[in-house]
Coordinates of C-alpha atoms in Angstrom, one line a residue:
M1 CA -13.9 -24.2 6.7
G2 CA -12.8 -22.5 10.0
L3 CA -11.7 -25.8 11.5
F4 CA -9.8 -26.7 8.3
L5 CA -8.0 -23.3 8.2
T6 CA -7.1 -23.6 11.9
T7 CA -5.6 -27.0 11.3
E8 CA -3.5 -25.4 8.5
G9 CA -2.1 -22.9 11.0
F10 CA -4.3 -19.9 10.4
S11 CA -5.7 -17.8 13.2
V12 CA -9.4 -17.8 12.4
R13 CA -12.2 -15.5 13.6
R14 CA -15.8 -16.4 12.7
H15 CA -18.6 -13.9 12.6
A16 CA -22.3 -14.5 12.6
S17 CA -22.9 -11.8 10.1
A18 CA -21.3 -9.3 7.8
R19 CA -22.3 -6.5 10.2
S20 CA -20.6 -8.3 13.1
L21 CA -17.4 -8.5 11.0
L22 CA -17.6 -4.8 10.1
E23 CA -18.1 -3.8 13.8
S24 CA -15.0 -5.7 14.8
L25 CA -12.7 -4.5 12.1
K26 CA -10.1 -1.8 12.6
E27 CA -8.5 0.2 9.9
E28 CA -5.0 -1.0 10.6
E29 CA -6.0 -4.6 11.0
S30 CA -4.4 -7.2 8.7
G31 CA -5.6 -10.6 7.5
C32 CA -7.9 -12.0 4.9
V33 CA -11.7 -12.2 4.7
V34 CA -13.3 -15.2 3.3
T35 CA -17.1 -14.6 2.9
D36 CA -20.1 -16.0 1.1
M37 CA -21.6 -13.9 -1.7
R38 CA -25.2 -14.4 -0.5
M39 CA -25.7 -13.5 3.2
P40 CA -28.6 -12.0 5.2
E41 CA -28.4 -8.2 5.6
M42 CA -25.8 -7.6 2.8
T43 CA -24.0 -9.4 -0.1
G44 CA -20.4 -10.1 -0.3
L45 CA -20.0 -7.2 -2.7
E46 CA -21.7 -4.8 -0.3
L47 CA -19.4 -6.1 2.4
I48 CA -16.4 -5.1 0.3
Q49 CA -17.8 -1.7 -0.3
A50 CA -18.5 -1.2 3.4
M51 CA -15.0 -2.3 4.3
K52 CA -13.6 0.3 1.9
A53 CA -15.9 3.0 3.4
Q54 CA -14.4 2.1 6.8
G55 CA -10.9 2.4 5.4
V56 CA -10.2 -1.4 5.8
S57 CA -8.1 -2.7 3.0
M58 CA -7.9 -6.4 3.8
P59 CA -8.1 -8.8 0.9
V60 CA -11.5 -10.5 0.4
I61 CA -12.2 -13.9 -1.1
L62 CA -15.8 -14.4 -2.2
V63 CA -17.4 -17.8 -2.2
T64 CA -20.6 -18.4 -4.1
A65 CA -22.7 -21.2 -5.5
Y66 CA -23.9 -19.0 -8.4
A67 CA -20.9 -17.7 -10.1
D68 CA -21.2 -16.0 -13.5
V69 CA -19.0 -13.7 -15.6
P70 CA -20.8 -10.4 -14.7
L71 CA -20.5 -11.3 -10.9
A72 CA -16.9 -12.2 -11.3
V73 CA -16.1 -8.9 -13.1
Q74 CA -18.0 -6.9 -10.6
A75 CA -16.2 -8.6 -7.7
M76 CA -12.8 -8.0 -9.2
K77 CA -13.6 -4.3 -9.9
L78 CA -14.5 -3.9 -6.3
G79 CA -11.2 -5.5 -5.3
A80 CA -12.0 -9.1 -4.4
V81 CA -8.9 -11.2 -4.8
E82 CA -10.8 -14.3 -5.9
L83 CA -14.3 -15.6 -6.5
L84 CA -14.5 -19.3 -5.7
E85 CA -17.4 -21.4 -6.8
K86 CA -19.0 -23.9 -4.5
P87 CA -18.1 -26.7 -4.1
F88 CA -14.5 -25.5 -4.2
D89 CA -11.2 -27.3 -3.7
Y90 CA -9.8 -26.5 -0.2
E91 CA -6.2 -26.5 -1.7
A92 CA -7.3 -23.7 -4.0
L93 CA -8.7 -21.8 -1.0
L94 CA -5.4 -22.3 0.9
R95 CA -3.4 -21.1 -2.1
T96 CA -5.6 -18.1 -2.6
I97 CA -5.4 -17.1 1.1
R98 CA -1.6 -17.5 1.2
E99 CA -1.2 -15.4 -2.0
A100 CA -3.5 -12.7 -0.7
L101 CA -1.6 -12.5 2.6
Q102 CA 1.7 -12.5 0.8
Q103 CA 0.6 -9.6 -1.4
T104 CA -0.8 -7.8 1.6
H105 CA 2.5 -8.2 3.5
A106 CA 4.4 -6.8 0.5
D107 CA 1.9 -3.9 0.2
E108 CA 2.3 -3.1 3.9
E109 CA 6.1 -3.1 3.6
R110 CA 5.9 -0.8 0.6
R111 CA 3.6 1.6 2.5
A112 CA 5.9 1.6 5.5
K113 CA 8.9 2.3 3.3
T114 CA 7.1 5.1 1.6
Q115 CA 6.0 6.6 4.9
S116 CA 9.6 6.5 6.1
I117 CA 10.9 8.3 3.0
L118 CA 8.2 11.0 3.4
K119 CA 9.1 11.5 7.0
R120 CA 12.7 12.0 6.1
F121 CA 11.7 14.4 3.3
A122 CA 9.7 16.4 5.8
T123 CA 12.8 17.1 7.8
L124 CA 14.5 18.9 4.9
T125 CA 14.7 22.7 5.0
K126 CA 13.2 24.8 2.2
R127 CA 16.8 25.4 0.9
E128 CA 17.6 21.7 1.0
K129 CA 14.4 21.0 -1.0
E130 CA 15.5 23.6 -3.5
V131 CA 18.9 22.0 -3.9
L132 CA 17.2 18.6 -4.3
A133 CA 14.9 20.0 -7.0
G134 CA 17.9 21.2 -8.8
L135 CA 19.7 17.9 -8.5
L136 CA 16.5 16.1 -9.8
K137 CA 16.6 18.4 -12.9
G138 CA 20.1 17.2 -13.6
R139 CA 21.8 20.5 -12.7
S140 CA 25.3 20.7 -11.4
N141 CA 26.2 22.2 -8.0
K142 CA 27.5 25.2 -9.9
L143 CA 24.2 25.8 -11.8
I144 CA 22.1 25.2 -8.6
A145 CA 24.3 27.8 -6.8
H146 CA 23.8 30.3 -9.6
D147 CA 20.0 29.5 -9.8
L148 CA 19.6 30.0 -6.0
G149 CA 22.0 32.9 -5.7
I150 CA 24.2 31.1 -3.2
S151 CA 27.8 29.9 -3.2
M152 CA 28.8 26.5 -4.6
R153 CA 30.2 25.6 -1.2
T154 CA 26.7 26.3 0.4
V155 CA 25.1 24.0 -2.2
E156 CA 27.6 21.3 -1.4
V157 CA 26.8 21.6 2.3
H158 CA 23.1 21.5 1.7
R159 CA 23.6 18.5 -0.7
G160 CA 25.6 16.7 2.0
T161 CA 23.0 17.4 4.6
L162 CA 20.1 16.3 2.5
M163 CA 21.9 13.1 1.5
M164 CA 22.4 12.4 5.2
K165 CA 18.8 13.3 6.2
M166 CA 17.4 11.2 3.3
D167 CA 19.8 8.3 4.2
A168 CA 21.0 8.2 0.6
K169 CA 24.4 6.8 -0.1
S170 CA 24.6 8.1 -3.7
L171 CA 22.9 10.5 -6.1
P172 CA 21.0 7.7 -7.9
E173 CA 19.7 6.4 -4.6
L174 CA 18.6 9.9 -3.7
V175 CA 16.7 10.2 -7.0
Q176 CA 15.0 6.9 -6.4
L177 CA 13.9 8.0 -2.9
A178 CA 12.7 11.3 -4.3
L179 CA 10.4 9.5 -6.8
V180 CA 8.1 8.7 -3.8
V181 CA 7.6 12.4 -3.0
P182 CA 4.6 14.1 -4.7
P183 CA 6.0 16.2 -7.5
E184 CA 4.4 19.5 -6.2
E185 CA 6.5 19.1 -3.0
L186 CA 9.7 18.8 -5.0
S187 CA 9.3 21.9 -7.1
G188 CA 11.5 24.7 -5.8
A189 CA 14.5 25.3 -7.9
P190 CA 14.1 28.2 -10.3
D191 CA 14.3 27.3 -14.1

């Protein structure tokens, strides 16, 4: 299998055991794990659990000669992306690996985008967060100024600054960015 995947352009690392794999994995590592369900020391399901415990979120494809519905359900609940029954079609394996890597890449991009938004949000002052909270409640600059006991011009300055810090070109874009922020961090404007 390793030779086949290498000839298909994948970088392949083989491990003698699940423990060996776990010892070599790093939290931020990416890729895809293809493992047998029945192995010495631990099962494929136990491997998935151990990876999760280590904070490793790589997709796992389980291969087994003894597939049944309860096993498939349990594997999917634990997060396996596929359970392939031996003998399996190598094209199905390739398709599954490519889909898993594509999904992982999309997830990584989403996480990076979220982290970027949260970093930008963290640069906002308390007052800018209060103005943002007011905007998210649909309040006008005039109402936000009244709520916060500041001038409308001050609200406009804070609004402009928070738009710049959040890298938002419009109010709808700012609202979309704010959806990433945990709600408890957005509260701030008085009702």
